[in-house]
mmCIF file of C-alpha atoms in Angstrom:
data_model
loop_
_atom_site.group_PDB
_atom_site.id
_atom_site.type_symbol
_atom_site.label_atom_id
_atom_site.label_comp_id
_atom_site.label_asym_id
_atom_site.label_seq_id
_atom_site.Cartn_x
_atom_site.Cartn_y
_atom_site.Cartn_z
ATOM 1 C CA MET V 186 -13.138 -47.631 -128.341
ATOM 2 C CA LYS V 187 -16.297 -49.758 -127.960
ATOM 3 C CA ARG V 188 -19.486 -47.991 -128.301
ATOM 4 C CA THR V 189 -21.647 -47.261 -125.418
ATOM 5 C CA ALA V 190 -24.789 -47.560 -127.675
ATOM 6 C CA LEU V 191 -25.432 -51.239 -126.782
ATOM 7 C CA VAL V 192 -25.633 -50.057 -122.956
ATOM 8 C CA LEU V 193 -28.390 -47.598 -123.579
ATOM 9 C CA ALA V 194 -30.469 -50.044 -125.673
ATOM 10 C CA THR V 195 -30.417 -52.449 -123.136
ATOM 11 C CA ALA V 196 -30.529 -51.051 -119.726
ATOM 12 C CA ALA V 197 -34.112 -51.527 -119.562
ATOM 13 C CA THR V 198 -34.265 -55.150 -119.832
ATOM 14 C CA LEU V 199 -32.126 -55.386 -116.738
ATOM 15 C CA ALA V 200 -33.537 -52.853 -114.929
ATOM 16 C CA LEU V 201 -30.175 -51.024 -114.200
ATOM 17 C CA SER V 202 -30.119 -47.574 -112.653
ATOM 18 C CA GLY V 203 -28.864 -45.774 -115.643
ATOM 19 C CA CYS V 204 -25.872 -44.244 -117.447
ATOM 20 C CA SER V 205 -23.702 -41.155 -116.371
ATOM 21 C CA ALA V 206 -21.423 -39.761 -118.490
ATOM 22 C CA LEU V 207 -18.577 -37.336 -116.863
ATOM 23 C CA GLY V 208 -17.359 -35.152 -119.918
ATOM 24 C CA GLY V 209 -17.512 -38.145 -122.274
ATOM 25 C CA GLY V 210 -20.766 -39.837 -122.840
ATOM 26 C CA ASP V 211 -20.744 -42.031 -126.045
ATOM 27 C CA ASP V 212 -17.260 -41.159 -126.738
ATOM 28 C CA ALA V 213 -15.495 -41.576 -123.723
ATOM 29 C CA ASP V 214 -12.380 -42.828 -123.326
ATOM 30 C CA LEU V 215 -13.503 -45.696 -120.503
ATOM 31 C CA GLN V 216 -16.724 -47.316 -119.855
ATOM 32 C CA ILE V 217 -17.342 -48.911 -116.134
ATOM 33 C CA TYR V 218 -20.046 -51.163 -115.237
ATOM 34 C CA THR V 219 -20.332 -50.443 -111.338
ATOM 35 C CA ALA V 220 -22.128 -51.557 -108.550
ATOM 36 C CA ARG V 221 -20.724 -48.674 -106.442
ATOM 37 C CA HIS V 222 -23.283 -45.828 -107.149
ATOM 38 C CA TYR V 223 -22.133 -42.917 -104.787
ATOM 39 C CA ASP V 224 -19.844 -40.446 -105.080
ATOM 40 C CA LEU V 225 -17.898 -41.574 -108.273
ATOM 41 C CA GLU V 226 -18.560 -38.279 -110.179
ATOM 42 C CA GLU V 227 -16.184 -36.103 -108.175
ATOM 43 C CA ALA V 228 -13.428 -38.642 -108.110
ATOM 44 C CA PHE V 229 -13.760 -39.445 -111.792
ATOM 45 C CA ALA V 230 -13.897 -35.732 -112.852
ATOM 46 C CA GLU V 231 -10.591 -35.176 -110.947
ATOM 47 C CA PHE V 232 -8.962 -38.009 -112.879
ATOM 48 C CA THR V 233 -10.159 -36.832 -116.238
ATOM 49 C CA ASP V 234 -8.992 -33.325 -115.172
ATOM 50 C CA GLU V 235 -5.567 -34.804 -114.383
ATOM 51 C CA THR V 236 -4.871 -37.079 -117.310
ATOM 52 C CA GLY V 237 -7.454 -36.099 -120.038
ATOM 53 C CA ILE V 238 -8.992 -39.497 -119.934
ATOM 54 C CA THR V 239 -12.718 -39.093 -119.817
ATOM 55 C CA VAL V 240 -14.785 -41.670 -117.988
ATOM 56 C CA ASP V 241 -18.653 -43.130 -118.519
ATOM 57 C CA PHE V 242 -20.158 -45.497 -116.036
ATOM 58 C CA LEU V 243 -23.342 -47.779 -115.837
ATOM 59 C CA ALA V 244 -24.702 -48.434 -112.157
ATOM 60 C CA GLY V 245 -26.505 -51.201 -111.085
ATOM 61 C CA ASP V 246 -26.864 -54.314 -109.055
ATOM 62 C CA ASP V 247 -23.380 -55.933 -109.139
ATOM 63 C CA ALA V 248 -25.057 -59.461 -109.906
ATOM 64 C CA GLU V 249 -27.167 -58.016 -112.787
ATOM 65 C CA LEU V 250 -23.888 -56.431 -113.981
ATOM 66 C CA LEU V 251 -21.713 -59.568 -113.978
ATOM 67 C CA GLU V 252 -24.433 -61.327 -115.844
ATOM 68 C CA ARG V 253 -24.931 -58.641 -118.340
ATOM 69 C CA LEU V 254 -20.995 -58.860 -118.995
ATOM 70 C CA LYS V 255 -21.492 -62.692 -119.688
ATOM 71 C CA ALA V 256 -24.316 -62.024 -121.890
ATOM 72 C CA GLU V 257 -22.516 -59.286 -123.748
ATOM 73 C CA GLY V 258 -19.331 -61.329 -124.217
ATOM 74 C CA ASP V 259 -16.670 -59.722 -126.720
ATOM 75 C CA SER V 260 -19.459 -57.044 -127.690
ATOM 76 C CA THR V 261 -19.399 -55.382 -124.316
ATOM 77 C CA PRO V 262 -18.743 -51.959 -124.200
ATOM 78 C CA ALA V 263 -17.436 -52.250 -120.607
ATOM 79 C CA ASP V 264 -13.740 -51.747 -119.860
ATOM 80 C CA LEU V 265 -13.859 -52.071 -116.004
ATOM 81 C CA PHE V 266 -15.926 -53.983 -113.505
ATOM 82 C CA MET V 267 -16.453 -52.270 -110.164
ATOM 83 C CA THR V 268 -18.243 -53.835 -107.436
ATOM 84 C CA VAL V 269 -18.881 -53.572 -103.577
ATOM 85 C CA ASP V 270 -18.144 -57.265 -102.414
ATOM 86 C CA ALA V 271 -14.998 -59.122 -102.620
ATOM 87 C CA GLY V 272 -17.031 -62.316 -103.269
ATOM 88 C CA MET V 273 -18.364 -60.879 -106.582
ATOM 89 C CA LEU V 274 -14.935 -59.789 -107.580
ATOM 90 C CA TRP V 275 -13.608 -63.404 -107.327
ATOM 91 C CA ASN V 276 -16.999 -64.797 -108.966
ATOM 92 C CA ALA V 277 -15.912 -62.253 -112.111
ATOM 93 C CA ALA V 278 -12.579 -63.484 -112.296
ATOM 94 C CA GLU V 279 -13.679 -67.468 -111.927
ATOM 95 C CA GLN V 280 -16.136 -66.720 -114.760
ATOM 96 C CA GLY V 281 -13.500 -65.134 -117.119
ATOM 97 C CA VAL V 282 -14.902 -61.830 -117.125
ATOM 98 C CA LEU V 283 -11.603 -60.119 -115.871
ATOM 99 C CA GLU V 284 -8.065 -60.310 -117.466
ATOM 100 C CA PRO V 285 -4.880 -59.865 -115.298
ATOM 101 C CA ILE V 286 -2.586 -56.709 -115.102
ATOM 102 C CA ASP V 287 1.039 -56.611 -114.394
ATOM 103 C CA SER V 288 1.126 -53.571 -112.236
ATOM 104 C CA PRO V 289 4.177 -52.794 -109.655
ATOM 105 C CA VAL V 290 2.039 -49.683 -108.466
ATOM 106 C CA LEU V 291 -1.118 -51.550 -107.523
ATOM 107 C CA ASP V 292 0.864 -54.349 -106.102
ATOM 108 C CA GLU V 293 2.624 -52.047 -104.037
ATOM 109 C CA ALA V 294 -0.434 -49.910 -102.981
ATOM 110 C CA VAL V 295 -3.167 -52.561 -102.274
ATOM 111 C CA PRO V 296 -2.592 -55.292 -99.344
ATOM 112 C CA LYS V 297 -1.931 -58.560 -100.503
ATOM 113 C CA ASP V 298 -5.294 -59.851 -99.034
ATOM 114 C CA LEU V 299 -7.365 -57.159 -101.016
ATOM 115 C CA ARG V 300 -6.096 -58.030 -104.368
ATOM 116 C CA ASP V 301 -6.171 -60.987 -106.613
ATOM 117 C CA PRO V 302 -3.028 -63.194 -106.601
ATOM 118 C CA ASP V 303 -3.102 -63.502 -110.271
ATOM 119 C CA GLY V 304 -3.800 -59.410 -110.881
ATOM 120 C CA GLU V 305 -7.504 -59.905 -112.175
ATOM 121 C CA TRP V 306 -8.660 -57.544 -109.960
ATOM 122 C CA TYR V 307 -7.810 -55.188 -106.811
ATOM 123 C CA GLY V 308 -9.512 -53.738 -103.698
ATOM 124 C CA LEU V 309 -9.734 -49.816 -104.061
ATOM 125 C CA ALA V 310 -11.812 -49.139 -100.387
ATOM 126 C CA MET V 311 -12.490 -51.066 -97.130
ATOM 127 C CA ARG V 312 -15.831 -51.098 -95.543
ATOM 128 C CA ALA V 313 -15.672 -52.391 -92.053
ATOM 129 C CA ARG V 314 -18.989 -54.221 -90.632
ATOM 130 C CA THR V 315 -19.023 -53.850 -86.917
ATOM 131 C CA ILE V 316 -21.028 -53.200 -83.764
ATOM 132 C CA VAL V 317 -22.816 -49.919 -83.440
ATOM 133 C CA TYR V 318 -24.778 -49.349 -79.995
ATOM 134 C CA ALA V 319 -26.793 -46.847 -78.050
ATOM 135 C CA PRO V 320 -24.670 -45.265 -75.202
ATOM 136 C CA ASP V 321 -27.257 -44.818 -72.969
ATOM 137 C CA ALA V 322 -28.588 -48.325 -73.164
ATOM 138 C CA VAL V 323 -25.255 -50.363 -73.539
ATOM 139 C CA ASP V 324 -22.161 -50.325 -71.593
ATOM 140 C CA PRO V 325 -19.225 -51.002 -74.107
ATOM 141 C CA ALA V 326 -17.612 -52.833 -71.261
ATOM 142 C CA ASP V 327 -20.300 -55.432 -71.525
ATOM 143 C CA ILE V 328 -19.681 -55.983 -75.346
ATOM 144 C CA ASP V 329 -17.518 -59.064 -76.217
ATOM 145 C CA SER V 330 -14.523 -58.178 -77.497
ATOM 146 C CA THR V 331 -13.026 -61.599 -78.564
ATOM 147 C CA ASP V 332 -15.974 -62.850 -80.789
ATOM 148 C CA SER V 333 -18.450 -59.887 -80.813
ATOM 149 C CA TYR V 334 -20.625 -61.258 -83.667
ATOM 150 C CA ALA V 335 -21.116 -64.633 -81.968
ATOM 151 C CA ALA V 336 -21.852 -62.787 -78.741
ATOM 152 C CA LEU V 337 -24.844 -61.159 -79.712
ATOM 153 C CA GLY V 338 -26.556 -64.435 -79.471
ATOM 154 C CA ASP V 339 -25.868 -64.180 -75.622
ATOM 155 C CA PRO V 340 -29.276 -64.109 -73.729
ATOM 156 C CA ARG V 341 -28.257 -60.633 -72.332
ATOM 157 C CA TRP V 342 -29.158 -59.087 -75.589
ATOM 158 C CA LYS V 343 -32.480 -60.718 -76.132
ATOM 159 C CA GLY V 344 -34.995 -58.423 -77.759
ATOM 160 C CA ARG V 345 -32.300 -55.718 -77.806
ATOM 161 C CA VAL V 346 -30.647 -56.687 -81.267
ATOM 162 C CA CYS V 347 -30.982 -55.315 -84.887
ATOM 163 C CA MET V 348 -29.345 -56.529 -87.951
ATOM 164 C CA ARG V 349 -29.555 -56.313 -91.988
ATOM 165 C CA ASP V 350 -31.896 -58.893 -93.827
ATOM 166 C CA GLU V 351 -30.635 -61.856 -95.348
ATOM 167 C CA THR V 352 -30.560 -60.697 -98.842
ATOM 168 C CA ALA V 353 -28.082 -58.021 -98.258
ATOM 169 C CA SER V 354 -24.515 -59.073 -99.550
ATOM 170 C CA TYR V 355 -23.326 -57.414 -96.194
ATOM 171 C CA THR V 356 -25.149 -60.092 -94.316
ATOM 172 C CA GLN V 357 -24.310 -63.038 -96.758
ATOM 173 C CA SER V 358 -20.462 -61.980 -96.919
ATOM 174 C CA LEU V 359 -20.428 -61.878 -92.917
ATOM 175 C CA VAL V 360 -21.990 -65.163 -92.510
ATOM 176 C CA ALA V 361 -19.748 -66.374 -95.169
ATOM 177 C CA SER V 362 -16.551 -65.075 -93.305
ATOM 178 C CA LEU V 363 -17.793 -66.795 -90.188
ATOM 179 C CA ILE V 364 -18.292 -70.197 -92.024
ATOM 180 C CA ASP V 365 -14.761 -69.857 -92.974
ATOM 181 C CA LEU V 366 -13.562 -69.270 -89.519
ATOM 182 C CA HIS V 367 -15.623 -71.476 -87.532
ATOM 183 C CA GLY V 368 -17.076 -74.084 -89.765
ATOM 184 C CA GLU V 369 -20.896 -74.438 -90.654
ATOM 185 C CA GLU V 370 -21.935 -76.213 -87.771
ATOM 186 C CA ARG V 371 -20.900 -73.506 -85.515
ATOM 187 C CA THR V 372 -21.905 -70.752 -87.758
ATOM 188 C CA GLN V 373 -25.303 -72.028 -87.766
ATOM 189 C CA GLU V 374 -25.357 -72.108 -83.792
ATOM 190 C CA ILE V 375 -24.358 -68.512 -84.107
ATOM 191 C CA VAL V 376 -27.123 -67.546 -86.491
ATOM 192 C CA GLU V 377 -29.771 -69.341 -84.418
ATOM 193 C CA SER V 378 -28.993 -67.841 -81.425
ATOM 194 C CA TRP V 379 -29.195 -64.405 -83.101
ATOM 195 C CA VAL V 380 -32.803 -65.843 -84.295
ATOM 196 C CA ALA V 381 -33.539 -66.826 -80.533
ATOM 197 C CA ASN V 382 -32.772 -63.595 -79.395
ATOM 198 C CA ASP V 383 -35.662 -62.138 -81.379
ATOM 199 C CA VAL V 384 -33.676 -59.881 -83.430
ATOM 200 C CA GLN V 385 -35.280 -57.430 -85.498
ATOM 201 C CA ILE V 386 -34.234 -57.530 -89.143
ATOM 202 C CA MET V 387 -33.958 -53.971 -90.918
ATOM 203 C CA SER V 388 -33.994 -53.583 -94.730
ATOM 204 C CA ASN V 389 -30.971 -51.066 -94.738
ATOM 205 C CA ASP V 390 -28.248 -49.761 -92.328
ATOM 206 C CA VAL V 391 -29.800 -46.456 -92.130
ATOM 207 C CA GLU V 392 -32.964 -47.891 -90.537
ATOM 208 C CA LEU V 393 -30.941 -49.946 -88.386
ATOM 209 C CA LEU V 394 -28.770 -47.098 -87.160
ATOM 210 C CA GLU V 395 -32.325 -44.710 -86.709
ATOM 211 C CA ALA V 396 -33.672 -47.433 -85.091
ATOM 212 C CA ILE V 397 -30.788 -47.515 -82.281
ATOM 213 C CA ASP V 398 -30.733 -43.968 -81.957
ATOM 214 C CA ALA V 399 -34.794 -43.850 -81.349
ATOM 215 C CA GLY V 400 -34.419 -46.581 -78.796
ATOM 216 C CA GLY V 401 -35.981 -49.496 -80.986
ATOM 217 C CA CYS V 402 -32.997 -51.596 -80.401
ATOM 218 C CA ASP V 403 -30.050 -51.142 -78.066
ATOM 219 C CA ILE V 404 -27.582 -52.716 -80.285
ATOM 220 C CA GLY V 405 -26.429 -54.144 -83.786
ATOM 221 C CA ILE V 406 -24.266 -54.350 -86.880
ATOM 222 C CA SER V 407 -23.657 -51.844 -89.433
ATOM 223 C CA ASN V 408 -21.114 -50.733 -92.092
ATOM 224 C CA HIS V 409 -18.874 -48.025 -90.253
ATOM 225 C CA TYR V 410 -19.548 -45.560 -92.855
ATOM 226 C CA TYR V 411 -23.256 -45.316 -92.232
ATOM 227 C CA LEU V 412 -22.722 -44.268 -89.007
ATOM 228 C CA ALA V 413 -20.156 -41.734 -90.352
ATOM 229 C CA ARG V 414 -22.679 -40.242 -92.695
ATOM 230 C CA MET V 415 -25.326 -40.172 -89.907
ATOM 231 C CA LEU V 416 -22.893 -37.956 -87.517
ATOM 232 C CA GLU V 417 -21.754 -35.942 -90.379
ATOM 233 C CA GLU V 418 -25.370 -34.719 -90.857
ATOM 234 C CA ASP V 419 -26.040 -34.922 -87.138
ATOM 235 C CA PRO V 420 -23.357 -34.594 -84.700
ATOM 236 C CA ASP V 421 -25.664 -35.469 -81.786
ATOM 237 C CA PHE V 422 -26.771 -38.552 -83.304
ATOM 238 C CA ASP V 423 -26.607 -40.938 -80.368
ATOM 239 C CA VAL V 424 -25.169 -44.241 -81.764
ATOM 240 C CA GLU V 425 -21.561 -44.984 -81.130
ATOM 241 C CA LEU V 426 -19.189 -47.620 -82.697
ATOM 242 C CA PHE V 427 -17.587 -50.547 -81.180
ATOM 243 C CA TRP V 428 -14.552 -52.216 -83.399
ATOM 244 C CA ALA V 429 -15.676 -56.102 -83.242
ATOM 245 C CA SER V 430 -13.630 -58.995 -82.127
ATOM 246 C CA GLN V 431 -10.530 -56.566 -81.367
ATOM 247 C CA ASP V 432 -9.376 -59.608 -78.835
ATOM 248 C CA GLY V 433 -9.994 -62.317 -81.464
ATOM 249 C CA ASP V 434 -10.143 -62.851 -84.918
ATOM 250 C CA GLY V 435 -10.620 -58.935 -85.811
ATOM 251 C CA THR V 436 -13.469 -56.880 -87.364
ATOM 252 C CA HIS V 437 -15.193 -58.203 -90.366
ATOM 253 C CA VAL V 438 -14.076 -56.093 -93.569
ATOM 254 C CA ASN V 439 -15.074 -56.030 -97.289
ATOM 255 C CA ILE V 440 -14.279 -53.956 -100.112
ATOM 256 C CA SER V 441 -15.220 -52.236 -103.120
ATOM 257 C CA GLY V 442 -12.722 -52.878 -105.979
ATOM 258 C CA ALA V 443 -12.539 -53.309 -109.749
ATOM 259 C CA GLY V 444 -10.741 -55.183 -112.737
ATOM 260 C CA LEU V 445 -10.129 -55.062 -116.051
ATOM 261 C CA ILE V 446 -12.750 -56.570 -118.570
ATOM 262 C CA ALA V 447 -11.393 -59.329 -120.817
ATOM 263 C CA GLY V 448 -10.780 -57.832 -124.148
ATOM 264 C CA THR V 449 -11.017 -54.294 -123.263
ATOM 265 C CA ASP V 450 -10.035 -51.961 -126.081
ATOM 266 C CA ALA V 451 -8.402 -49.445 -123.566
ATOM 267 C CA PRO V 452 -6.361 -51.669 -121.016
ATOM 268 C CA GLU V 453 -3.670 -48.867 -120.750
ATOM 269 C CA GLU V 454 -6.142 -46.286 -119.785
ATOM 270 C CA ALA V 455 -8.203 -48.886 -117.518
ATOM 271 C CA GLN V 456 -4.859 -49.930 -115.758
ATOM 272 C CA GLN V 457 -4.007 -45.795 -115.182
ATOM 273 C CA LEU V 458 -7.290 -45.235 -113.743
ATOM 274 C CA LEU V 459 -6.931 -48.178 -111.404
ATOM 275 C CA GLU V 460 -3.544 -47.031 -110.380
ATOM 276 C CA TRP V 461 -4.808 -43.498 -109.829
ATOM 277 C CA LEU V 462 -7.706 -44.800 -107.460
ATOM 278 C CA ALA V 463 -5.144 -46.470 -105.407
ATOM 279 C CA THR V 464 -2.688 -43.924 -104.872
ATOM 280 C CA ASP V 465 -3.092 -40.126 -105.629
ATOM 281 C CA GLY V 466 -6.986 -40.602 -106.306
ATOM 282 C CA GLN V 467 -7.328 -42.751 -102.917
ATOM 283 C CA SER V 468 -8.893 -39.956 -100.822
ATOM 284 C CA ALA V 469 -11.155 -38.715 -103.792
ATOM 285 C CA PHE V 470 -12.306 -42.177 -104.000
ATOM 286 C CA VAL V 471 -13.172 -43.031 -100.392
ATOM 287 C CA ASP V 472 -13.498 -39.671 -98.166
ATOM 288 C CA ALA V 473 -16.982 -38.521 -99.477
ATOM 289 C CA ASN V 474 -18.689 -41.778 -98.509
ATOM 290 C CA HIS V 475 -16.225 -42.356 -95.404
ATOM 291 C CA GLU V 476 -14.950 -45.501 -96.468
ATOM 292 C CA LEU V 477 -11.536 -46.496 -95.394
ATOM 293 C CA PRO V 478 -8.465 -46.266 -98.000
ATOM 294 C CA VAL V 479 -6.881 -49.669 -98.971
ATOM 295 C CA ASN V 480 -3.358 -48.005 -99.260
ATOM 296 C CA PRO V 481 -1.796 -48.017 -96.017
ATOM 297 C CA ASP V 482 -0.077 -44.700 -96.750
ATOM 298 C CA VAL V 483 -3.144 -42.762 -97.202
ATOM 299 C CA GLU V 484 -5.058 -41.756 -93.990
ATOM 300 C CA PRO V 485 -8.775 -41.690 -93.530
ATOM 301 C CA GLU V 486 -10.722 -38.600 -93.606
ATOM 302 C CA PRO V 487 -10.937 -37.160 -89.993
ATOM 303 C CA LEU V 488 -14.474 -38.326 -89.151
ATOM 304 C CA VAL V 489 -13.665 -41.966 -90.027
ATOM 305 C CA ALA V 490 -10.242 -41.519 -88.052
ATOM 306 C CA SER V 491 -12.035 -40.460 -84.880
ATOM 307 C CA PHE V 492 -13.225 -43.719 -84.651
ATOM 308 C CA GLY V 493 -9.646 -44.852 -83.864
ATOM 309 C CA THR V 494 -7.737 -47.841 -85.412
ATOM 310 C CA PHE V 495 -8.480 -51.366 -85.151
ATOM 311 C CA ASP V 496 -7.379 -54.900 -86.004
ATOM 312 C CA ARG V 497 -9.158 -56.120 -89.319
ATOM 313 C CA MET V 498 -10.006 -59.849 -90.165
ATOM 314 C CA PRO V 499 -8.070 -60.869 -93.326
ATOM 315 C CA VAL V 500 -10.337 -60.586 -96.528
ATOM 316 C CA ASP V 501 -10.655 -63.907 -98.146
ATOM 317 C CA ALA V 502 -12.416 -63.105 -101.308
ATOM 318 C CA ARG V 503 -12.536 -66.939 -102.367
ATOM 319 C CA ALA V 504 -14.382 -67.521 -99.012
ATOM 320 C CA TYR V 505 -17.042 -64.842 -99.700
ATOM 321 C CA GLY V 506 -17.637 -65.977 -103.151
ATOM 322 C CA ALA V 507 -17.303 -69.771 -103.072
ATOM 323 C CA LEU V 508 -19.391 -70.051 -99.537
ATOM 324 C CA ASN V 509 -22.062 -67.511 -100.385
ATOM 325 C CA ALA V 510 -24.556 -69.977 -101.490
ATOM 326 C CA ASP V 511 -23.782 -71.864 -98.143
ATOM 327 C CA ALA V 512 -24.349 -68.961 -96.262
ATOM 328 C CA VAL V 513 -27.652 -68.110 -98.002
ATOM 329 C CA ALA V 514 -28.699 -71.595 -97.166
ATOM 330 C CA LEU V 515 -27.602 -71.503 -93.574
ATOM 331 C CA LEU V 516 -29.388 -68.357 -93.114
ATOM 332 C CA ASP V 517 -32.791 -69.820 -94.565
ATOM 333 C CA ARG V 518 -32.374 -73.175 -92.227
ATOM 334 C CA ALA V 519 -31.621 -71.141 -89.175
ATOM 335 C CA GLY V 520 -35.000 -68.873 -89.747
ATOM 336 C CA TYR V 521 -33.110 -65.741 -90.330
ATOM 337 C CA ARG V 522 -35.978 -63.379 -91.861
#
């Protein structure tokens, strides 16, 4: 097994958030570089209990981790790269960081659009980015169900909309998906209509949801699981969810997923972990954070299930990745800040 000493020695230079060991430390069987920094311990500990394979992980920003993997090259101690954005998985594969695996188990468990066609990465959890609103201020019948995202630029919502900042990968991937659907010119019109409506820009989804609950704005866009977290803490939290664009292209979805590092010393163990996370370990991986399972045979946890079922927009990792720079430039041109 590759040594994790290099991870610890260079962590400060990239300002990553640190290393967390689960019964393995420097002698762990698997080392994971992960941008998913929540609710990993319980799932990985359960995997270790079931298989005896120990897991160690380093958490940080996905773009920084990808650069680190490229810089470390063949000397990297990492066996798996885990991200919270399909575009970043696509980028990792494009840049030669990942290696393909042949797994009928994963091909069966993970829908086709949530995995790389060459087996270089697989989605493991879904997060839906959809409409949230204050029920005392908004009649859901007034929310457009055909193109819910674009409709937030309608003058009826002027001064009433909250959204995430332009640096958030959630915002960038949503805009990239709109470019893919509508083209750049139409998407710029959509974003400019948000800006013309005096959209309030929030630094995170929790702040956005709290603003809606407090009456600071009436409607916005959030990942579904942030609302589930708030409702778990306070069942009287006064924000509700509307599944976007159900009469159109469907609700925008992104994924948390992972792929094997090219040249890993533990390909069989790493593949075993991925297969477990997509099957027997799905609930352990997604439920604590209220995400949606990618495996259609696994039910969402009860609070998320209470939101109801929805039709989702197909995930196009290539678009999220290849169009990211275009989305960032478009947001800047439109004055979204």
